[in-house]
Amino acid sequence: MAHVEVREIQADKTQLEQAFLNLIKNAIEASPPNAPVQVSLKQYKHYVQVKINDNGTGISEDILHQVMQPYFTTKPQGTGIGLAICRNIIDSHHGRLTLKNRQNGGLSASIELPC
């Protein structure tokens, strides 16, 4: 794997760790057993982008706009606060969290943080 030099970002390590772990956990849970979860990092001029792609079925377009709202959940045992907390953490770092269904199935979570 190639080493990529990425500019530093000003961030609370603990908060970002919580957000990334939650998003990766969601991706693992959404994917079939033993299916890969892809995590990638790209450097742009003014921000870094981390993408987490799962291999699940995606989220219905009817509710995709609701999944980051507090207490909205599609999981039988879910609380509906995980994605809302992730969004708040990323927002507090002046970043952006977006969720998008992938063309070939699955969901992509994109986190953009200024550098």
CSV table of N, CA, C and O in Angstrom, one decimal:
chain,number,residue,atom,x,y,z
A,1,MET,N,0.8,-1.2,0.0
A,1,MET,CA,0.0,0.0,0.0
A,1,MET,C,0.9,1.2,0.0
A,1,MET,O,1.9,1.3,0.7
A,2,ALA,N,0.6,2.2,-0.8
A,2,ALA,CA,1.4,3.4,-1.0
A,2,ALA,C,1.1,4.4,0.2
A,2,ALA,O,0.0,4.5,0.7
A,3,HIS,N,2.2,5.0,0.6
A,3,HIS,CA,2.1,6.0,1.7
A,3,HIS,C,1.7,7.4,1.1
A,3,HIS,O,2.2,7.8,0.1
A,4,VAL,N,0.7,7.9,1.7
A,4,VAL,CA,0.1,9.2,1.2
A,4,VAL,C,0.3,10.3,2.2
A,4,VAL,O,-0.1,10.1,3.4
A,5,GLU,N,0.9,11.4,1.9
A,5,GLU,CA,1.1,12.5,2.8
A,5,GLU,C,-0.2,13.3,2.8
A,5,GLU,O,-0.6,13.8,1.8
A,6,VAL,N,-0.8,13.4,4.0
A,6,VAL,CA,-2.0,14.2,4.1
A,6,VAL,C,-1.8,15.3,5.1
A,6,VAL,O,-1.2,15.2,6.1
A,7,ARG,N,-2.3,16.5,4.7
A,7,ARG,CA,-2.2,17.6,5.6
A,7,ARG,C,-2.9,17.4,6.9
A,7,ARG,O,-3.9,16.6,7.0
A,8,GLU,N,-2.4,18.0,8.0
A,8,GLU,CA,-3.1,17.9,9.3
A,8,GLU,C,-4.4,18.6,9.3
A,8,GLU,O,-4.6,19.6,8.6
A,9,ILE,N,-5.3,18.1,10.1
A,9,ILE,CA,-6.6,18.8,10.4
A,9,ILE,C,-6.6,19.1,11.9
A,9,ILE,O,-6.0,18.3,12.7
A,10,GLN,N,-7.3,20.1,12.2
A,10,GLN,CA,-7.5,20.4,13.6
A,10,GLN,C,-8.8,19.7,14.1
A,10,GLN,O,-9.9,20.1,13.6
A,11,ALA,N,-8.6,18.8,15.0
A,11,ALA,CA,-9.8,18.0,15.4
A,11,ALA,C,-9.6,17.4,16.7
A,11,ALA,O,-8.5,17.2,17.2
A,12,ASP,N,-10.8,17.1,17.3
A,12,ASP,CA,-10.8,16.4,18.6
A,12,ASP,C,-10.7,14.9,18.3
A,12,ASP,O,-11.7,14.3,17.7
A,13,LYS,N,-9.6,14.3,18.6
A,13,LYS,CA,-9.3,12.9,18.2
A,13,LYS,C,-10.4,11.9,18.8
A,13,LYS,O,-10.9,11.0,18.1
A,14,THR,N,-10.8,12.1,20.0
A,14,THR,CA,-11.8,11.2,20.6
A,14,THR,C,-13.2,11.3,19.9
A,14,THR,O,-13.8,10.3,19.6
A,15,GLN,N,-13.6,12.5,19.6
A,15,GLN,CA,-14.8,12.7,18.9
A,15,GLN,C,-14.8,12.1,17.5
A,15,GLN,O,-15.7,11.4,17.1
A,16,LEU,N,-13.7,12.4,16.7
A,16,LEU,CA,-13.6,11.8,15.4
A,16,LEU,C,-13.6,10.3,15.4
A,16,LEU,O,-14.1,9.6,14.6
A,17,GLU,N,-12.9,9.7,16.4
A,17,GLU,CA,-12.8,8.3,16.6
A,17,GLU,C,-14.2,7.7,16.8
A,17,GLU,O,-14.5,6.7,16.2
A,18,GLN,N,-15.0,8.4,17.6
A,18,GLN,CA,-16.4,7.9,17.9
A,18,GLN,C,-17.2,7.9,16.6
A,18,GLN,O,-17.9,7.0,16.2
A,19,ALA,N,-17.0,9.0,15.8
A,19,ALA,CA,-17.8,9.1,14.5
A,19,ALA,C,-17.4,8.0,13.5
A,19,ALA,O,-18.2,7.3,12.9
A,20,PHE,N,-16.0,7.9,13.3
A,20,PHE,CA,-15.6,6.9,12.4
A,20,PHE,C,-15.9,5.5,12.8
A,20,PHE,O,-16.3,4.7,12.0
A,21,LEU,N,-15.7,5.2,14.1
A,21,LEU,CA,-16.1,3.8,14.5
A,21,LEU,C,-17.6,3.5,14.3
A,21,LEU,O,-17.9,2.4,13.9
A,22,ASN,N,-18.4,4.5,14.6
A,22,ASN,CA,-19.8,4.3,14.4
A,22,ASN,C,-20.2,4.0,12.9
A,22,ASN,O,-21.0,3.2,12.6
A,23,LEU,N,-19.6,4.9,12.1
A,23,LEU,CA,-19.9,4.7,10.6
A,23,LEU,C,-19.3,3.4,10.1
A,23,LEU,O,-20.0,2.7,9.3
A,24,ILE,N,-18.2,3.0,10.5
A,24,ILE,CA,-17.6,1.7,10.1
A,24,ILE,C,-18.4,0.5,10.6
A,24,ILE,O,-18.7,-0.4,9.9
A,25,LYS,N,-18.9,0.6,11.9
A,25,LYS,CA,-19.7,-0.4,12.5
A,25,LYS,C,-21.0,-0.5,11.7
A,25,LYS,O,-21.5,-1.6,11.4
A,26,ASN,N,-21.6,0.6,11.4
A,26,ASN,CA,-22.9,0.6,10.5
A,26,ASN,C,-22.6,-0.1,9.2
A,26,ASN,O,-23.4,-0.9,8.7
A,27,ALA,N,-21.5,0.2,8.6
A,27,ALA,CA,-21.1,-0.4,7.3
A,27,ALA,C,-21.0,-1.9,7.4
A,27,ALA,O,-21.5,-2.7,6.5
A,28,ILE,N,-20.3,-2.3,8.5
A,28,ILE,CA,-20.1,-3.8,8.7
A,28,ILE,C,-21.5,-4.5,8.9
A,28,ILE,O,-21.8,-5.5,8.3
A,29,GLU,N,-22.3,-3.9,9.7
A,29,GLU,CA,-23.7,-4.4,10.0
A,29,GLU,C,-24.5,-4.5,8.7
A,29,GLU,O,-25.4,-5.3,8.6
A,30,ALA,N,-24.4,-3.5,7.8
A,30,ALA,CA,-25.2,-3.4,6.6
A,30,ALA,C,-24.7,-4.4,5.6
A,30,ALA,O,-25.5,-4.8,4.7
A,31,SER,N,-23.5,-4.8,5.6
A,31,SER,CA,-22.9,-5.7,4.6
A,31,SER,C,-23.2,-7.2,4.9
A,31,SER,O,-23.3,-7.6,6.1
A,32,PRO,N,-23.3,-8.0,3.9
A,32,PRO,CA,-23.4,-9.5,4.1
A,32,PRO,C,-22.2,-10.0,4.9
A,32,PRO,O,-21.1,-9.4,4.8
A,33,PRO,N,-22.3,-11.1,5.5
A,33,PRO,CA,-21.1,-11.7,6.2
A,33,PRO,C,-19.9,-11.9,5.3
A,33,PRO,O,-20.0,-12.3,4.1
A,34,ASN,N,-18.7,-11.5,5.8
A,34,ASN,CA,-17.5,-11.6,5.1
A,34,ASN,C,-17.3,-10.7,3.9
A,34,ASN,O,-16.4,-10.8,3.1
A,35,ALA,N,-18.3,-9.8,3.7
A,35,ALA,CA,-18.2,-8.8,2.6
A,35,ALA,C,-17.3,-7.7,3.0
A,35,ALA,O,-17.3,-7.3,4.2
A,36,PRO,N,-16.5,-7.2,2.1
A,36,PRO,CA,-15.5,-6.1,2.5
A,36,PRO,C,-16.2,-4.8,2.7
A,36,PRO,O,-17.3,-4.5,2.2
A,37,VAL,N,-15.7,-4.0,3.6
A,37,VAL,CA,-16.1,-2.6,3.8
A,37,VAL,C,-14.8,-1.8,3.4
A,37,VAL,O,-13.7,-2.0,3.8
A,38,GLN,N,-15.1,-0.9,2.5
A,38,GLN,CA,-14.0,-0.1,1.9
A,38,GLN,C,-13.9,1.3,2.6
A,38,GLN,O,-14.9,2.0,2.7
A,39,VAL,N,-12.7,1.6,3.0
A,39,VAL,CA,-12.4,2.9,3.6
A,39,VAL,C,-11.3,3.6,2.8
A,39,VAL,O,-10.3,3.0,2.6
A,40,SER,N,-11.6,4.8,2.3
A,40,SER,CA,-10.6,5.5,1.5
A,40,SER,C,-10.4,6.9,1.9
A,40,SER,O,-11.3,7.5,2.6
A,41,LEU,N,-9.3,7.5,1.6
A,41,LEU,CA,-8.9,8.8,2.0
A,41,LEU,C,-8.4,9.6,0.8
A,41,LEU,O,-7.6,9.0,0.0
A,42,LYS,N,-8.9,10.8,0.6
A,42,LYS,CA,-8.4,11.6,-0.5
A,42,LYS,C,-8.1,13.0,0.0
A,42,LYS,O,-8.8,13.5,0.9
A,43,GLN,N,-7.1,13.6,-0.5
A,43,GLN,CA,-6.7,14.9,-0.1
A,43,GLN,C,-7.1,15.9,-1.2
A,43,GLN,O,-6.8,15.6,-2.4
A,44,TYR,N,-7.8,16.9,-0.9
A,44,TYR,CA,-8.1,18.0,-1.8
A,44,TYR,C,-7.4,19.3,-1.3
A,44,TYR,O,-6.8,19.3,-0.3
A,45,LYS,N,-7.5,20.3,-2.1
A,45,LYS,CA,-6.8,21.6,-1.7
A,45,LYS,C,-7.2,22.1,-0.3
A,45,LYS,O,-6.3,22.4,0.4
A,46,HIS,N,-8.5,22.1,0.0
A,46,HIS,CA,-8.9,22.7,1.3
A,46,HIS,C,-9.5,21.7,2.3
A,46,HIS,O,-10.0,22.1,3.3
A,47,TYR,N,-9.6,20.4,1.9
A,47,TYR,CA,-10.2,19.5,2.8
A,47,TYR,C,-9.7,18.1,2.5
A,47,TYR,O,-9.1,17.8,1.4
A,48,VAL,N,-9.9,17.2,3.5
A,48,VAL,CA,-9.7,15.8,3.3
A,48,VAL,C,-11.0,15.1,3.3
A,48,VAL,O,-12.0,15.5,3.9
A,49,GLN,N,-11.1,14.0,2.5
A,49,GLN,CA,-12.4,13.3,2.4
A,49,GLN,C,-12.1,11.8,2.8
A,49,GLN,O,-11.2,11.2,2.2
A,50,VAL,N,-12.9,11.3,3.7
A,50,VAL,CA,-12.8,9.9,4.0
A,50,VAL,C,-14.2,9.3,3.6
A,50,VAL,O,-15.2,9.8,3.9
A,51,LYS,N,-14.1,8.2,2.8
A,51,LYS,CA,-15.3,7.5,2.3
A,51,LYS,C,-15.3,6.1,2.9
A,51,LYS,O,-14.3,5.4,3.0
A,52,ILE,N,-16.5,5.7,3.4
A,52,ILE,CA,-16.7,4.4,4.0
A,52,ILE,C,-17.8,3.8,3.1
A,52,ILE,O,-19.0,4.3,3.1
A,53,ASN,N,-17.5,2.8,2.4
A,53,ASN,CA,-18.5,2.1,1.5
A,53,ASN,C,-18.8,0.7,2.0
A,53,ASN,O,-17.9,-0.1,2.3
A,54,ASP,N,-20.1,0.4,2.1
A,54,ASP,CA,-20.5,-0.9,2.5
A,54,ASP,C,-21.0,-1.7,1.3
A,54,ASP,O,-21.1,-1.1,0.2
A,55,ASN,N,-21.3,-2.9,1.5
A,55,ASN,CA,-21.8,-3.8,0.4
A,55,ASN,C,-23.2,-4.3,0.7
A,55,ASN,O,-23.6,-5.4,0.3
A,56,GLY,N,-24.0,-3.5,1.4
A,56,GLY,CA,-25.4,-3.8,1.8
A,56,GLY,C,-26.3,-3.5,0.7
A,56,GLY,O,-26.0,-3.4,-0.5
A,57,THR,N,-27.6,-3.3,1.1
A,57,THR,CA,-28.6,-3.0,0.1
A,57,THR,C,-28.9,-1.6,-0.1
A,57,THR,O,-29.7,-1.2,-0.9
A,58,GLY,N,-28.2,-0.7,0.7
A,58,GLY,CA,-28.4,0.7,0.6
A,58,GLY,C,-29.6,1.1,1.5
A,58,GLY,O,-30.1,0.3,2.2
A,59,ILE,N,-30.0,2.3,1.4
A,59,ILE,CA,-31.1,2.8,2.1
A,59,ILE,C,-32.2,3.4,1.1
A,59,ILE,O,-31.8,4.1,0.2
A,60,SER,N,-33.4,3.0,1.4
A,60,SER,CA,-34.5,3.5,0.5
A,60,SER,C,-34.4,5.0,0.3
A,60,SER,O,-34.2,5.7,1.3
A,61,GLU,N,-34.5,5.4,-0.9
A,61,GLU,CA,-34.5,6.9,-1.2
A,61,GLU,C,-35.6,7.6,-0.5
A,61,GLU,O,-35.4,8.8,-0.2
A,62,ASP,N,-36.7,6.9,-0.2
A,62,ASP,CA,-37.8,7.5,0.6
A,62,ASP,C,-37.4,8.0,1.9
A,62,ASP,O,-37.9,9.0,2.4
A,63,ILE,N,-36.4,7.4,2.6
A,63,ILE,CA,-36.0,7.7,3.9
A,63,ILE,C,-34.6,8.2,4.1
A,63,ILE,O,-34.2,8.6,5.2
A,64,LEU,N,-33.8,8.2,3.0
A,64,LEU,CA,-32.4,8.5,3.1
A,64,LEU,C,-32.2,9.9,3.7
A,64,LEU,O,-31.3,10.1,4.5
A,65,HIS,N,-33.1,10.8,3.4
A,65,HIS,CA,-33.0,12.2,4.0
A,65,HIS,C,-33.3,12.2,5.5
A,65,HIS,O,-33.0,13.2,6.1
A,66,GLN,N,-33.8,11.2,6.0
A,66,GLN,CA,-34.2,11.2,7.4
A,66,GLN,C,-33.3,10.4,8.4
A,66,GLN,O,-33.3,10.6,9.6
A,67,VAL,N,-32.3,9.6,7.8
A,67,VAL,CA,-31.6,8.7,8.7
A,67,VAL,C,-30.6,9.4,9.6
A,67,VAL,O,-30.2,8.8,10.6
A,68,MET,N,-30.3,10.7,9.4
A,68,MET,CA,-29.4,11.4,10.3
A,68,MET,C,-30.2,12.2,11.3
A,68,MET,O,-29.6,12.9,12.1
A,69,GLN,N,-31.5,12.1,11.3
A,69,GLN,CA,-32.3,12.9,12.3
A,69,GLN,C,-32.3,12.1,13.6
A,69,GLN,O,-32.4,10.8,13.6
A,70,PRO,N,-32.2,12.8,14.7
A,70,PRO,CA,-32.3,12.1,16.0
A,70,PRO,C,-33.5,11.2,16.2
A,70,PRO,O,-34.6,11.6,15.8
A,71,TYR,N,-33.3,10.0,16.7
A,71,TYR,CA,-34.3,9.0,17.0
A,71,TYR,C,-35.0,8.3,15.8
A,71,TYR,O,-35.9,7.6,16.0
A,72,PHE,N,-34.5,8.6,14.6
A,72,PHE,CA,-35.0,7.9,13.5
A,72,PHE,C,-34.1,6.7,13.3
A,72,PHE,O,-32.9,6.8,13.2
A,73,THR,N,-34.7,5.5,13.2
A,73,THR,CA,-33.9,4.3,13.0
A,73,THR,C,-34.6,3.3,12.1
A,73,THR,O,-35.8,3.3,12.0
A,74,THR,N,-33.8,2.5,11.4
A,74,THR,CA,-34.4,1.4,10.6
A,74,THR,C,-34.0,0.0,11.2
A,74,THR,O,-34.4,-1.0,10.7
A,75,LYS,N,-33.2,0.1,12.3
A,75,LYS,CA,-32.8,-1.2,13.0
A,75,LYS,C,-33.8,-1.5,14.1
A,75,LYS,O,-34.2,-0.7,14.9
A,76,PRO,N,-34.2,-2.8,14.2
A,76,PRO,CA,-35.1,-3.2,15.2
A,76,PRO,C,-34.7,-2.9,16.6
A,76,PRO,O,-35.5,-2.5,17.5
A,77,GLN,N,-33.4,-3.0,16.9
A,77,GLN,CA,-32.9,-2.6,18.3
A,77,GLN,C,-32.2,-1.3,18.3
A,77,GLN,O,-31.5,-1.0,19.2
A,78,GLY,N,-32.3,-0.5,17.2
A,78,GLY,CA,-31.6,0.8,17.1
A,78,GLY,C,-32.2,1.9,18.0
A,78,GLY,O,-33.4,1.9,18.3
A,79,THR,N,-31.4,2.8,18.3
A,79,THR,CA,-31.9,4.0,19.1
A,79,THR,C,-32.1,5.2,18.2
A,79,THR,O,-32.8,6.2,18.7
A,80,GLY,N,-31.5,5.2,17.1
A,80,GLY,CA,-31.6,6.4,16.2
A,80,GLY,C,-30.7,7.6,16.6
A,80,GLY,O,-31.0,8.7,16.1
A,81,ILE,N,-29.7,7.3,17.4
A,81,ILE,CA,-28.9,8.5,17.7
A,81,ILE,C,-27.5,8.4,17.1
A,81,ILE,O,-26.8,9.4,17.1
A,82,GLY,N,-27.1,7.2,16.6
A,82,GLY,CA,-25.7,7.0,16.1
A,82,GLY,C,-25.4,8.0,15.0
A,82,GLY,O,-24.4,8.7,15.0
A,83,LEU,N,-26.2,8.0,13.9
A,83,LEU,CA,-25.8,8.9,12.8
A,83,LEU,C,-26.0,10.3,13.1
A,83,LEU,O,-25.3,11.2,12.6
A,84,ALA,N,-27.0,10.6,14.0
A,84,ALA,CA,-27.2,12.0,14.4
A,84,ALA,C,-26.0,12.5,15.2
A,84,ALA,O,-25.5,13.7,15.0
A,85,ILE,N,-25.4,11.7,16.0
A,85,ILE,CA,-24.2,12.0,16.8
A,85,ILE,C,-23.0,12.2,15.8
A,85,ILE,O,-22.3,13.2,15.9
A,86,CYS,N,-22.9,11.3,14.8
A,86,CYS,CA,-21.8,11.4,13.8
A,86,CYS,C,-21.9,12.8,13.1
A,86,CYS,O,-20.9,13.5,12.9
A,87,ARG,N,-23.1,13.1,12.6
A,87,ARG,CA,-23.3,14.3,11.9
A,87,ARG,C,-23.0,15.5,12.8
A,87,ARG,O,-22.3,16.5,12.4
A,88,ASN,N,-23.4,15.5,14.1
A,88,ASN,CA,-23.1,16.6,15.0
A,88,ASN,C,-21.6,16.8,15.2
A,88,ASN,O,-21.0,17.9,15.2
A,89,ILE,N,-20.9,15.6,15.3
A,89,ILE,CA,-19.4,15.7,15.5
A,89,ILE,C,-18.7,16.3,14.3
A,89,ILE,O,-17.9,17.2,14.4
A,90,ILE,N,-19.1,15.8,13.1
A,90,ILE,CA,-18.5,16.3,11.9
A,90,ILE,C,-18.9,17.8,11.7
A,90,ILE,O,-18.0,18.6,11.3
A,91,ASP,N,-20.1,18.2,12.0
A,91,ASP,CA,-20.5,19.6,11.9
A,91,ASP,C,-19.7,20.5,12.8
A,91,ASP,O,-19.3,21.6,12.5
A,92,SER,N,-19.4,20.0,14.0
A,92,SER,CA,-18.7,20.7,15.0
A,92,SER,C,-17.2,21.0,14.6
A,92,SER,O,-16.6,21.8,15.1
A,93,HIS,N,-16.8,20.1,13.7
A,93,HIS,CA,-15.4,20.3,13.1
A,93,HIS,C,-15.5,21.1,11.8
A,93,HIS,O,-14.5,21.0,11.0
A,94,HIS,N,-16.6,21.7,11.5
A,94,HIS,CA,-16.8,22.5,10.3
A,94,HIS,C,-16.7,21.6,9.0
A,94,HIS,O,-16.3,22.1,8.0
A,95,GLY,N,-17.1,20.4,9.2
A,95,GLY,CA,-17.0,19.4,8.1
A,95,GLY,C,-18.4,19.1,7.6
A,95,GLY,O,-19.4,19.7,7.9
A,96,ARG,N,-18.5,18.0,6.8
A,96,ARG,CA,-19.8,17.6,6.2
A,96,ARG,C,-19.8,16.1,6.1
A,96,ARG,O,-18.8,15.5,5.7
A,97,LEU,N,-20.9,15.6,6.5
A,97,LEU,CA,-21.2,14.1,6.4
A,97,LEU,C,-22.4,13.9,5.4
A,97,LEU,O,-23.4,14.5,5.6
A,98,THR,N,-22.2,13.2,4.4
A,98,THR,CA,-23.2,12.9,3.4
A,98,THR,C,-23.3,11.3,3.2
A,98,THR,O,-22.3,10.6,3.3
A,99,LEU,N,-24.5,10.9,3.0
A,99,LEU,CA,-24.8,9.5,2.8
A,99,LEU,C,-25.4,9.4,1.4
A,99,LEU,O,-26.3,10.2,1.0
A,100,LYS,N,-24.9,8.4,0.6
A,100,LYS,CA,-25.4,8.3,-0.8
A,100,LYS,C,-25.4,6.8,-1.1
A,100,LYS,O,-24.5,6.1,-0.9
A,101,ASN,N,-26.5,6.4,-1.8
A,101,ASN,CA,-26.6,5.0,-2.3
A,101,ASN,C,-25.6,4.9,-3.4
A,101,ASN,O,-25.5,5.8,-4.3
A,102,ARG,N,-24.9,3.8,-3.5
A,102,ARG,CA,-24.0,3.5,-4.6
A,102,ARG,C,-24.7,2.8,-5.7
A,102,ARG,O,-25.7,2.1,-5.5
A,103,GLN,N,-24.3,3.1,-7.0
A,103,GLN,CA,-24.9,2.6,-8.1
A,103,GLN,C,-25.0,1.0,-8.2
A,103,GLN,O,-26.0,0.5,-8.5
A,104,ASN,N,-23.9,0.4,-7.7
A,104,ASN,CA,-23.9,-1.1,-7.8
A,104,ASN,C,-24.3,-1.7,-6.4
A,104,ASN,O,-24.0,-2.8,-6.2
A,105,GLY,N,-25.0,-0.9,-5.6
A,105,GLY,CA,-25.5,-1.4,-4.3
A,105,GLY,C,-24.6,-1.0,-3.2
A,105,GLY,O,-23.5,-0.6,-3.3
A,106,GLY,N,-25.2,-0.9,-2.0
A,106,GLY,CA,-24.5,-0.5,-0.9
A,106,GLY,C,-24.7,1.0,-0.7
A,106,GLY,O,-25.3,1.7,-1.4
A,107,LEU,N,-24.0,1.5,0.4
A,107,LEU,CA,-24.1,2.9,0.8
A,107,LEU,C,-22.7,3.5,0.9
A,107,LEU,O,-21.8,2.7,1.3
A,108,SER,N,-22.6,4.7,0.6
A,108,SER,CA,-21.3,5.4,0.8
A,108,SER,C,-21.5,6.6,1.8
A,108,SER,O,-22.4,7.4,1.6
A,109,ALA,N,-20.7,6.5,2.9
A,109,ALA,CA,-20.7,7.6,3.8
A,109,ALA,C,-19.5,8.5,3.5
A,109,ALA,O,-18.3,7.9,3.4
A,110,SER,N,-19.6,9.7,3.2
A,110,SER,CA,-18.5,10.6,2.9
A,110,SER,C,-18.4,11.7,3.9
A,110,SER,O,-19.3,12.4,4.3
A,111,ILE,N,-17.2,11.8,4.5
A,111,ILE,CA,-16.8,12.7,5.5
A,111,ILE,C,-15.8,13.7,4.9
A,111,ILE,O,-14.7,13.3,4.5
A,112,GLU,N,-16.1,15.0,4.9
A,112,GLU,CA,-15.2,16.0,4.4
A,112,GLU,C,-14.8,16.9,5.6
A,112,GLU,O,-15.7,17.4,6.3
A,113,LEU,N,-13.5,17.0,5.9
A,113,LEU,CA,-13.0,17.9,7.0
A,113,LEU,C,-12.0,18.9,6.4
A,113,LEU,O,-11.1,18.5,5.7
A,114,PRO,N,-12.2,20.1,6.8
A,114,PRO,CA,-11.2,21.2,6.3
A,114,PRO,C,-9.8,21.0,6.9
A,114,PRO,O,-9.6,20.4,8.0
A,115,CYS,N,-8.9,21.3,6.1
A,115,CYS,CA,-7.5,21.3,6.5
A,115,CYS,C,-6.8,22.6,6.3
A,115,CYS,O,-7.3,23.5,5.7
